[in-house]
Structure formats: structure tokens, C-alpha cells
Short mmCIF file of C-alpha atoms and ligand atoms in Angstrom, two decimals:
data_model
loop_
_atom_site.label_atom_id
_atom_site.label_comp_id
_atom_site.label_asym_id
_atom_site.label_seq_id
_atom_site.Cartn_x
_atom_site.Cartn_y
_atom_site.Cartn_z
CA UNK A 20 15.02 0.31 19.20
CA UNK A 21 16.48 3.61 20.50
CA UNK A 22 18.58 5.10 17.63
CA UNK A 23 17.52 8.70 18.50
CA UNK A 24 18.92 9.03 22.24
CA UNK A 25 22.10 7.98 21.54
CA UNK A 26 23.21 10.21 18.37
CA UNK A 27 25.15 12.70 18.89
CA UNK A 28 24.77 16.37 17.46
CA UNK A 29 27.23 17.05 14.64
CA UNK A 30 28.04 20.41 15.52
CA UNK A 31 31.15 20.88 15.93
CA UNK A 32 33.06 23.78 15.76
CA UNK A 33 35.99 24.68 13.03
CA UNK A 34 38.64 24.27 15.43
CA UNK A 35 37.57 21.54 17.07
CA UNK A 36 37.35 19.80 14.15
CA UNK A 37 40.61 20.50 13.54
CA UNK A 38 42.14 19.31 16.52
CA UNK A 39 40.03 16.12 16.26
CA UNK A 40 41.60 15.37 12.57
CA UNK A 41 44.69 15.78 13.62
CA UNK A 42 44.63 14.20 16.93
CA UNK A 43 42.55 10.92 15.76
CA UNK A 44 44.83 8.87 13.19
CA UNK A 45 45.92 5.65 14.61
CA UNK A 46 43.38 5.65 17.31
CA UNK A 47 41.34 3.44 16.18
CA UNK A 48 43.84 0.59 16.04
CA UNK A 49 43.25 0.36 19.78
CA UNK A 50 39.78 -0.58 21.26
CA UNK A 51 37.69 1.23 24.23
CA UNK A 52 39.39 3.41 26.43
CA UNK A 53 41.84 4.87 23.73
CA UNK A 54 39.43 4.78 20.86
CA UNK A 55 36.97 7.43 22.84
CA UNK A 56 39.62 9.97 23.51
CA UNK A 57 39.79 10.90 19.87
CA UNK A 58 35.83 10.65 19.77
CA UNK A 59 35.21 13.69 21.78
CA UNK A 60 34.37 11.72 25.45
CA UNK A 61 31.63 9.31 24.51
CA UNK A 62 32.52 7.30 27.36
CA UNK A 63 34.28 4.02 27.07
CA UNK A 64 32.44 2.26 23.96
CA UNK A 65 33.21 2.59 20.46
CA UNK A 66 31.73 5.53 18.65
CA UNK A 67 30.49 4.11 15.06
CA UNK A 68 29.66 7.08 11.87
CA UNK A 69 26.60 5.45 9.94
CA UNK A 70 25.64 7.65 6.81
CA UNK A 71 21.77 7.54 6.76
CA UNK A 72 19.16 6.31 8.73
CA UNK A 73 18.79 2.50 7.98
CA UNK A 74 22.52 2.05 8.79
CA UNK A 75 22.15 3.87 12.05
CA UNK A 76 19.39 1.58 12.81
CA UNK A 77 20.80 -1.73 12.51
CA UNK A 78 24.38 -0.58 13.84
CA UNK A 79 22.28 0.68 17.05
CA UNK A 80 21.00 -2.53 17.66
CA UNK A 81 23.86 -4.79 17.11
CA UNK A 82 26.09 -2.04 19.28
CA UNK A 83 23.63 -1.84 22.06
CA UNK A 84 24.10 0.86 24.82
CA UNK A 85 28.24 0.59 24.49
CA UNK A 86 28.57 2.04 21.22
CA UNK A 87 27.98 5.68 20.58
CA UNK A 88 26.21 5.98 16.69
CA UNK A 89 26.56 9.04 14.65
CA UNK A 90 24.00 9.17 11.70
CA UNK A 91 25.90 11.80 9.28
CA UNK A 92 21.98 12.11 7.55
CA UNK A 93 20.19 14.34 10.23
CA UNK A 94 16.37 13.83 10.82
CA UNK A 95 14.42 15.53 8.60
CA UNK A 96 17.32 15.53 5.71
CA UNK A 97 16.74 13.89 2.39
CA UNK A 98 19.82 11.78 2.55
CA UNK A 99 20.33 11.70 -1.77
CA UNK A 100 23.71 13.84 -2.37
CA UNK A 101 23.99 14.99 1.05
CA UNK A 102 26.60 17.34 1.79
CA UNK A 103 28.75 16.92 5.08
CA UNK A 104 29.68 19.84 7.32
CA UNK A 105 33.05 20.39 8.77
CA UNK A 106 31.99 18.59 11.99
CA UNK A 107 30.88 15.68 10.06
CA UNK A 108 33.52 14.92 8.40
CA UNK A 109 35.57 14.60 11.52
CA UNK A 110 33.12 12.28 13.02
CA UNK A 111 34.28 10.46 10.06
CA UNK A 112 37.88 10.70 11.03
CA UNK A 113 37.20 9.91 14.51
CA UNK A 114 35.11 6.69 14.19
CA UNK A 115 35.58 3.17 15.16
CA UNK A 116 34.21 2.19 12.33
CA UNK A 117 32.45 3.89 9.45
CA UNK A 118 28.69 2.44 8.08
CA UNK A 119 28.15 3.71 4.75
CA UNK A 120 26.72 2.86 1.35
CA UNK A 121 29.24 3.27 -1.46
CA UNK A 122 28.06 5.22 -4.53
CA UNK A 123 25.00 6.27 -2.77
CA UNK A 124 26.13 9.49 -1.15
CA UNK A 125 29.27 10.84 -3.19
CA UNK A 126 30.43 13.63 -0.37
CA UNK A 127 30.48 10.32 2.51
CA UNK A 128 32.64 8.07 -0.25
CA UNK A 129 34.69 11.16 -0.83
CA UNK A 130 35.07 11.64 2.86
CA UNK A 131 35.57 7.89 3.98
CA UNK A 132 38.53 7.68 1.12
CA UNK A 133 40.26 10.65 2.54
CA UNK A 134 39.32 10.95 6.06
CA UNK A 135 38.38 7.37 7.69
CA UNK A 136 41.20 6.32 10.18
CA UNK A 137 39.58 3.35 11.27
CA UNK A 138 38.05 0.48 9.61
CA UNK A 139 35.06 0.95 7.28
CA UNK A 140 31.90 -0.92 5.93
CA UNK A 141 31.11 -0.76 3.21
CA UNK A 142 27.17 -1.90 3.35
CA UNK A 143 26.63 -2.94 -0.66
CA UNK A 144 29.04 -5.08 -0.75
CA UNK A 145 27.65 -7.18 2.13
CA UNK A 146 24.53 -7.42 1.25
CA UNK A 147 23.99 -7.18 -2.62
CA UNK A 148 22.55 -4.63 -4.39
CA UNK A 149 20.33 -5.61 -7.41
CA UNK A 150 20.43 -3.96 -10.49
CA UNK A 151 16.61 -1.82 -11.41
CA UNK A 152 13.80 -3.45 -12.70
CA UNK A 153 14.66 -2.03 -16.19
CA UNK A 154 17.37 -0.66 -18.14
CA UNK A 155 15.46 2.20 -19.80
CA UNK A 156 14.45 3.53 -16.11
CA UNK A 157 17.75 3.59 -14.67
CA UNK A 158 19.11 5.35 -17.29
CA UNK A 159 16.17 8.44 -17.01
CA UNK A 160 17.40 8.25 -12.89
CA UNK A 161 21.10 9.04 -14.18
CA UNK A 162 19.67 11.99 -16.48
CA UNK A 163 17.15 12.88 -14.00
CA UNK A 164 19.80 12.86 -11.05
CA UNK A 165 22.60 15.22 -13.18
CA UNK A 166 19.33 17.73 -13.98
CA UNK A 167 17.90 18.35 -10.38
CA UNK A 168 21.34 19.40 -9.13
CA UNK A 169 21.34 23.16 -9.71
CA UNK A 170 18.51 23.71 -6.99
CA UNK A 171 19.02 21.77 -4.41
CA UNK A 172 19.51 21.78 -0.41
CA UNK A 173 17.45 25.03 -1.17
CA UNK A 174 16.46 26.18 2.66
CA UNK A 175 17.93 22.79 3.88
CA UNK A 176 21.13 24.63 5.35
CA UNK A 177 23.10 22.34 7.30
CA UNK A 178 24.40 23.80 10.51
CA UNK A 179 28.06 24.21 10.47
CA UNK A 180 29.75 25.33 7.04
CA UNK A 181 29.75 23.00 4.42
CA UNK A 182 33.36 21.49 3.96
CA UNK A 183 35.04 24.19 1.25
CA UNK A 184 35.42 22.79 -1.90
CA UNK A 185 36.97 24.77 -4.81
CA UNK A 186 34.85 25.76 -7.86
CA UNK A 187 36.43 23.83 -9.97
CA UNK A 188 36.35 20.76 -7.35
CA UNK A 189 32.23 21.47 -6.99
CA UNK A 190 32.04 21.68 -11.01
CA UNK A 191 33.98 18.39 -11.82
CA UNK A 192 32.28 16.40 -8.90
CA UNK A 193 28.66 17.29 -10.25
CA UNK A 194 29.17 16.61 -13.82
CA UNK A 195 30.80 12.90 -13.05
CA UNK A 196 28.05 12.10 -10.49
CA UNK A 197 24.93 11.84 -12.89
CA UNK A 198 27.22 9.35 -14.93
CA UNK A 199 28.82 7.01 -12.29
CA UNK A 200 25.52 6.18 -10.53
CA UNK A 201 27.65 2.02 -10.70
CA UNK A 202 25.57 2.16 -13.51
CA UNK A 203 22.13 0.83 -12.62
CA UNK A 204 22.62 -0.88 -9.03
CA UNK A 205 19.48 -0.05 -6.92
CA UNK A 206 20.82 1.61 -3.88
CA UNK A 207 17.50 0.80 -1.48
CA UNK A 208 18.73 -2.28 0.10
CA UNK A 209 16.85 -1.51 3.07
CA UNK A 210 13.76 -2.06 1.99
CA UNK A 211 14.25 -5.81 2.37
CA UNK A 212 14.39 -6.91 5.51
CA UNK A 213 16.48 -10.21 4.65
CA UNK A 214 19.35 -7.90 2.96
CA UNK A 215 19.03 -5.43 6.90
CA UNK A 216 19.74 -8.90 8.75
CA UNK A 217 22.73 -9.54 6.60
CA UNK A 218 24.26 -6.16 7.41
CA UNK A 219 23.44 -6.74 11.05
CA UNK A 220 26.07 -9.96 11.00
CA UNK A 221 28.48 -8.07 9.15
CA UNK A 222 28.50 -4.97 12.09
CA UNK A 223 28.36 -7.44 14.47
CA UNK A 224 31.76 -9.03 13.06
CA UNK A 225 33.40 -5.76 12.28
CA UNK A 226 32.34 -4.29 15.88
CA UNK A 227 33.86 -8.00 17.20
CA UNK A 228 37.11 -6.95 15.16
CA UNK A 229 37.80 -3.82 16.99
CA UNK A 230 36.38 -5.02 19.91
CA UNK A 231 36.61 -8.48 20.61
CA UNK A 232 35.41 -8.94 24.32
CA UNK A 233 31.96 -8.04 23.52
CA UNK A 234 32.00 -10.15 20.55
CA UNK A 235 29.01 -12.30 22.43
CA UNK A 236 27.16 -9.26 22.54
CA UNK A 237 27.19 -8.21 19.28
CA UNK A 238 26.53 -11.73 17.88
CA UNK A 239 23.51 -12.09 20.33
CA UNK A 240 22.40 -8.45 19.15
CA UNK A 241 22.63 -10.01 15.53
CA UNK A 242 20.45 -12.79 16.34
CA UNK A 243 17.67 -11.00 17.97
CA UNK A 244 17.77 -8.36 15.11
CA UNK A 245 17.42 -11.24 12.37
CA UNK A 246 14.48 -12.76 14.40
CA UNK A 247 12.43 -9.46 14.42
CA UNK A 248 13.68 -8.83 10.46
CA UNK A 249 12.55 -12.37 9.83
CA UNK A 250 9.11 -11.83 11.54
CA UNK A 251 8.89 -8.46 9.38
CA UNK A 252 9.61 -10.46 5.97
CA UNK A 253 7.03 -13.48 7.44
CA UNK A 254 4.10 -10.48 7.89
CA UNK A 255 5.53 -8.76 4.10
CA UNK A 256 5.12 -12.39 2.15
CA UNK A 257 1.77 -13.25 4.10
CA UNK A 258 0.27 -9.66 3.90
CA UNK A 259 1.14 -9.02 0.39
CA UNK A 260 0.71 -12.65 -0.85
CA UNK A 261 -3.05 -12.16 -2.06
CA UNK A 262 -3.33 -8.60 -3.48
CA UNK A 263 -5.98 -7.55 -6.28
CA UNK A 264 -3.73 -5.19 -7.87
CA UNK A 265 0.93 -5.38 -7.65
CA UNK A 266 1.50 -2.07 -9.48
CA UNK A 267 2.15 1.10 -6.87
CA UNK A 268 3.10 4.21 -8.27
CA UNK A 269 5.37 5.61 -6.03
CA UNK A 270 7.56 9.10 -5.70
CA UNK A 271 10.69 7.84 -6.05
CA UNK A 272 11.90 4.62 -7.43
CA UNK A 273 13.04 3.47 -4.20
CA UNK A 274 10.71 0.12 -3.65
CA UNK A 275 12.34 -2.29 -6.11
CA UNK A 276 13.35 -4.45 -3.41
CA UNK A 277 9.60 -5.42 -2.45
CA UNK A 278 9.72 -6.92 -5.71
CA UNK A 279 10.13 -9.90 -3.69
CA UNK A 280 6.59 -9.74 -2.64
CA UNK A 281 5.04 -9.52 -6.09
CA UNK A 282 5.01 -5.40 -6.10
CA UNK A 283 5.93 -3.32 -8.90
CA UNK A 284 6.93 -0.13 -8.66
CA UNK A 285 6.22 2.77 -11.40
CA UNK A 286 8.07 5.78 -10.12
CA UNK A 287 6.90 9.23 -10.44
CA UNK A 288 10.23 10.64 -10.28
CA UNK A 289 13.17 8.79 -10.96
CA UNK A 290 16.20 7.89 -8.31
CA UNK A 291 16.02 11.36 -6.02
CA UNK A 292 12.74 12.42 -4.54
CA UNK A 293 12.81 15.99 -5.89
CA UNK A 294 13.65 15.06 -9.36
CA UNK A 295 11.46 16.60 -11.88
CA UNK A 296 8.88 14.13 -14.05
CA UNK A 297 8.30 14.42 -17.64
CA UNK A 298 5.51 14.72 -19.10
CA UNK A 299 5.77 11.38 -21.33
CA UNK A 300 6.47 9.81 -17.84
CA UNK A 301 3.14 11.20 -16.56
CA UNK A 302 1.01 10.36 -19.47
CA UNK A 303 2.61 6.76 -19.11
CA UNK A 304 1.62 6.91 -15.26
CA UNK A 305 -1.67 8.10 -16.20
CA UNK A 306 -2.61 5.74 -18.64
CA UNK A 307 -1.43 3.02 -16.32
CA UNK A 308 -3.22 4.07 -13.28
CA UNK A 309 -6.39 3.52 -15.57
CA UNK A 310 -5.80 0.34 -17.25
CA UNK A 311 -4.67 -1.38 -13.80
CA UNK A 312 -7.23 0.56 -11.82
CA UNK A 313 -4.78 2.12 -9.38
CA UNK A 314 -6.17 3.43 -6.28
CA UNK A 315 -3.62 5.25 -4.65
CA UNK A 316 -0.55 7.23 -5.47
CA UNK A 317 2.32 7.13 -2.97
CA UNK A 318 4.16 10.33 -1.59
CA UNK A 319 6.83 10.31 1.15
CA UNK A 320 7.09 12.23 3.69
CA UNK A 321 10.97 13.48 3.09
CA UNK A 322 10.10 15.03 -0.57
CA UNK A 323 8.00 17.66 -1.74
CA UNK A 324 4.41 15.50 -2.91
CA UNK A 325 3.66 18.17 -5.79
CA UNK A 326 3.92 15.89 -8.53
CA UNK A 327 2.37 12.91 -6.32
CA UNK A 328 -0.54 15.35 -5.20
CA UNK A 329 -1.48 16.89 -8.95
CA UNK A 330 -1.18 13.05 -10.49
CA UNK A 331 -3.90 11.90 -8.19
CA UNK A 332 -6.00 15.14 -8.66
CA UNK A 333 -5.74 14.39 -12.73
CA UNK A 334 -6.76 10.93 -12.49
CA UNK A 335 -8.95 11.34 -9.60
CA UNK A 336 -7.18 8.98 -6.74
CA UNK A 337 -6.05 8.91 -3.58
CA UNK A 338 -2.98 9.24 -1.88
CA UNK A 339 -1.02 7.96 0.88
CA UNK A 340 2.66 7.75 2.37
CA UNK A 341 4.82 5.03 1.72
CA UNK A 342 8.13 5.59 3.60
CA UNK A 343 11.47 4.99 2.11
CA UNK A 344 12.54 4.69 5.26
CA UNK A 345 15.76 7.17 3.87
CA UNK A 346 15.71 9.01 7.29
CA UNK A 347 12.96 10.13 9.95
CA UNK A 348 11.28 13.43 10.55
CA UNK A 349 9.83 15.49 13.16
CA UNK A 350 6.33 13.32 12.54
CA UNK A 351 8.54 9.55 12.89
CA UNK A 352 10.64 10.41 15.81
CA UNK A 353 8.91 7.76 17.67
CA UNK A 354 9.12 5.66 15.23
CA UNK A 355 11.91 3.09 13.88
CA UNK A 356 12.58 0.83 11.18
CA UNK A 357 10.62 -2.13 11.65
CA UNK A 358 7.35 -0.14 12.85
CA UNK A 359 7.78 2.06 9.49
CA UNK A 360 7.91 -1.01 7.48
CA UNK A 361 4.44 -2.19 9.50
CA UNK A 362 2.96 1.14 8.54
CA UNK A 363 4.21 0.53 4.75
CA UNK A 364 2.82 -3.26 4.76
CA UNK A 365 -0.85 -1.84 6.03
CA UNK A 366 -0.76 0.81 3.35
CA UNK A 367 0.13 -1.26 0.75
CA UNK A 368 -2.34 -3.51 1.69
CA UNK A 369 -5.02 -0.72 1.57
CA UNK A 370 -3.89 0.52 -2.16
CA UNK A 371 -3.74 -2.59 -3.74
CA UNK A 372 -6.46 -4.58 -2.27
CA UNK A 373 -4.87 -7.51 -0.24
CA UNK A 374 -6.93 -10.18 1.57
ZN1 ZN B 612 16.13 7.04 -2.58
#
């Protein structure tokens, strides 16, 4: 339950990060005691890099109070195309073991290829990622995604420098990234419960790897994370099983995994929250929160809700949150996971009119 207490600040300085690169490699062949020397004195447990929130979540719980979790995605951060700092990227270096999602965050790939000493996890190939609903969508998130990257991380300064990237680096790294999206996998995983349990046995092995004599641990962690994920997914099918509308219109397409429950999701913007809509796509919206009788349009709580908030004015509805759950904020600090996905069952429930 406690992610928050136990991440560490990411500021680290130049040098420091420095000596920690270059001090780390091999470390992490060894467990405990030798590992947390190169981790900057975290105590005896195994200090773990997870790239966004969801990953930080799960690795907390199967990792318990011995293993030290670095989100790389700091509260309040929209973790799409996040850029790492210096001090991040020797977090990477030093860690036990690396959480991330591969083609989700190009700067973490980048940084696990040429940084991570120890072993890595990869968490889309445990779990699965399924493609998007349709084909004609996920291409508009590709063109969408390469378009909204000229203004972005405006006022969002991370704290230490950025890590220095030539011009010509920056330019070819941009242009390939709207294109290479894996084509049209659905990155969200977390949004279904069953997938979070899967990547909570697959932690719980890797952690066993490096450090085998808390192996019982981390498989008990596993089980008593599946049992609450499995109660979520129980209170998900039941709560969403008799509904009077299944169409949300949502921010971001980030909710095709509750497909499972019989929701559909028509996105206001396409795969990043900031992405600008066009106007075909909000005469489409429009037109569809009329014929279905929409109620609500959803807005999250990481992205600007301009488009969300002048759709609802136009069509005269309401509008809520519904969490991605991509990272917390100031206003979810208390919260975690599993009580976020509560909040996004009840509000669902509200919208679309579920018995
Ligand atoms: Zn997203």
C-alpha cells in the first residue's frame, strides 16, 4: 500500500551521478549487502527503478519494506515521452532490477539499453499487451503523438538537467518515435487488474532471482496482491455487468483494457493526454454523445481538460474524472492503485447508468 514513503528523490547531483555510473557495473550480480553500496546507502535490500506509477505499485508490494523502489515518473508528471534527468538515469544504472514498459517511454528504453547493469523487466512482455480497438484509431494516435511534440514538458521542468542529447540525436529520436509506436499495441495494461497480478508473479520471480532467501516473501507478497487484484476485477465484472449505456468518451484512449467489462472507449484525444483533437473527431464525438445519450465526458486529472471541458459545454453534459492511473498528483497522494480503480468503477457506474 505505501509506494510513496519509500521512493526516493531523484536528485542527484552531476557528479554524483557520475561516480555512481562508474562505480555500479557488476554490482548487481551480487545480492544485499553489495548491491546497496552502488545504490547510494538504501540499507541492505535491493533498490528496484520502476518507470511510472503502476509499476512502482505492484513492485512495492511484492518487495515489501526490504526493497527500496524508485519511480523514474515523479508525482504529478504525465509519464507519455518522459524525459530522464541525469540522476535518473543513474538510478537506472544502479538498480537491482529495472521495471519498465518497452515502447512506452522511449528516453527509459533508451536508457535501460545503454545504462541497466542489472537485470531488467520488461513488463509487456509478461503480461500481453492487446492491440487497439481499431486500426483507423491507432493510426490518428501515431499522427497525433509525432504532432504534439514541439510543445511539450512546457513549465513541467524536471529538476536536475535533462541528460544532453545532441541536436541531431533530439531531431532523429522525435521523427522515428511517432512511427515505431510497435505499431498499434495498447500500452495501458494496467487498467486490468488480471494483467497487474501477472506482473506481480513475474517481480516476485525476478526479485527471487537476485535474491533468493526472501523468495517466500516475495511469492507470499504475490499471492496477497492477486487476491486484492482478483477482488478488484470481481467488484469491475459485477459493477459494470448491468449498465444502461457501454460507450465513455474519455481524454485519452487509455481504457481499452476495460473492454473486458463491456466498456467502449471513444477518445477525445488520441494516445497522449495533451494531444490536440480534430475537429472531424469532435463532430464524430458529438454526434455520438447524442445518439447513445452520453451523460458524462471523462477528464483526468494529469492532462489539461480543455477539450474535455468545451465538449461537454457544446453538447450540454457533465463531466467527471476517470483516472488512468499513469501516475498520482498532489490531490491522490493518499491514494493507490486499487482505491483509484474503486473511484473509477463508482464513476463509471454513475455515467453510464449501472444497476
Ligand atoms: Zn496513456
Amino acid at each position: 500500500m505505501r509506494v510513496t514513503p519509500a521512493l526516493r528523490p531523484a536528485a542527484l547531483s552531476l557528479a554524483s551521478a557520475v561516480v555512481l555510473a562508474l562505480g555500479v557495473s557488476g554490482c548487481a550480480a551480487f545480492s544485499d549487502d553489495t548491491a546497496s553500496e552502488g545504490s547510494g546507502g538504501s540499507g541492505d535490500g535491493l533498490t528496484v527503478a520502476t518507470a511510472f506509477y503502476p509499476l512502482a505499485y505492484v513492485t512495492q508490494r511484492i518487495g515489501g519494506e526490504d526493497v527500496a523502489v524508485e519511480n523514474l515518473t515523479q508525482p504529478g508528471q504525465e509519464p507519455h515521452d518522459l524525459e530522464l534527468t541525469v540522476g535518473e538515469t543513474a538510478e537506472i544504472s544502479a538498480a537491482d532490477l529495472v521495471v519498465y514498459l518497452r515502447d512506452f517511454q522511449p528516453a527509459v528504453d533508451e536508457a535501460v539499453e545503454q545504462n541497466a547493469a542489472g537485470a531488467t523487466l520488461d513488463a509487456g512482455e509478461v503480461v500481453g499487451l492487446e492491440p487497439f480497438a481499431d486500426e483507423d484509431h491507432a493510426d490518428e494516435h501515431a499522427d497525433q503523438h509525432a504532432d504534439e511534440h514541439g510543445d511539450e514538458h512546457v513549465g513541467e521542468e524536471p529538476a536536475d538537467e535533462p541528460v544532453a542529447a545532441t541536436p541531431s540525436e533530439e531531431e532523429g529520436h522525435h521523427e522515428g518515435d511517432g512511427h515505431d509506436h510497435e505499431g498499434d499495441l495498447d500500452p495501458h495494461f494496467w487498467l486490468d487488474p488480471d494483467r497487474m497480478a501477472d506482473l506481480g508473479d513475474a517481480v516476485a520471480d525476478q526479485l527471487s532471482e537476485i535474491d533468493p532467501e526472501r523468495a517466500a516473501t516475495y511469492a507470499e507478497n504475490a499471492d496477497a496482491l492477486r487476491a486484492d487484484l482478483d477482488d478488484l476485477d470481481d467488484a469491475l465484472t459485477d459493477g459494470l455487468s448491468s449498465c444502461e449505456r457501454e460507450t465513455i468518451v474519455v481524454s485519452h484512449d487509455a481504457f481499452g483494457y476495460l473492454s473486458k467489462y463491456g466498456v467502449e472507449v471513444a477518445p477525445v484525444a488520441g494516445l497522449t493526454p495533451d494531444a490536440e483533437p480534430t475537429v472531424s473527431v469532435l463532430a464524430d464525438l458529438q454526434a455520438l454523445i447524442r445518439e447513445d445519450g452520453i451523460t458524462t465526458v471523462f477528464s483526468e486529472r494529469l492532462a489539461s481538460p480543455a477539450f474535455t471541458e468545451s465538449l461537454a459545454e457544446d453538447t450540454g453534459i457533465t463531466t467527471a474524472v476517470l483516472d488512468p492511473i499513469e501516475g498520482l498528483t498532489d490531490e491522490t497522494s493518499g491514494e493507490d492503485y486499487l482505491s483509484l480503480m474503486r473511484e473509477n468503477l463508482e464513476a463509471l457506474q454513475k455515467a453510464n447508468g449501472c444497476g
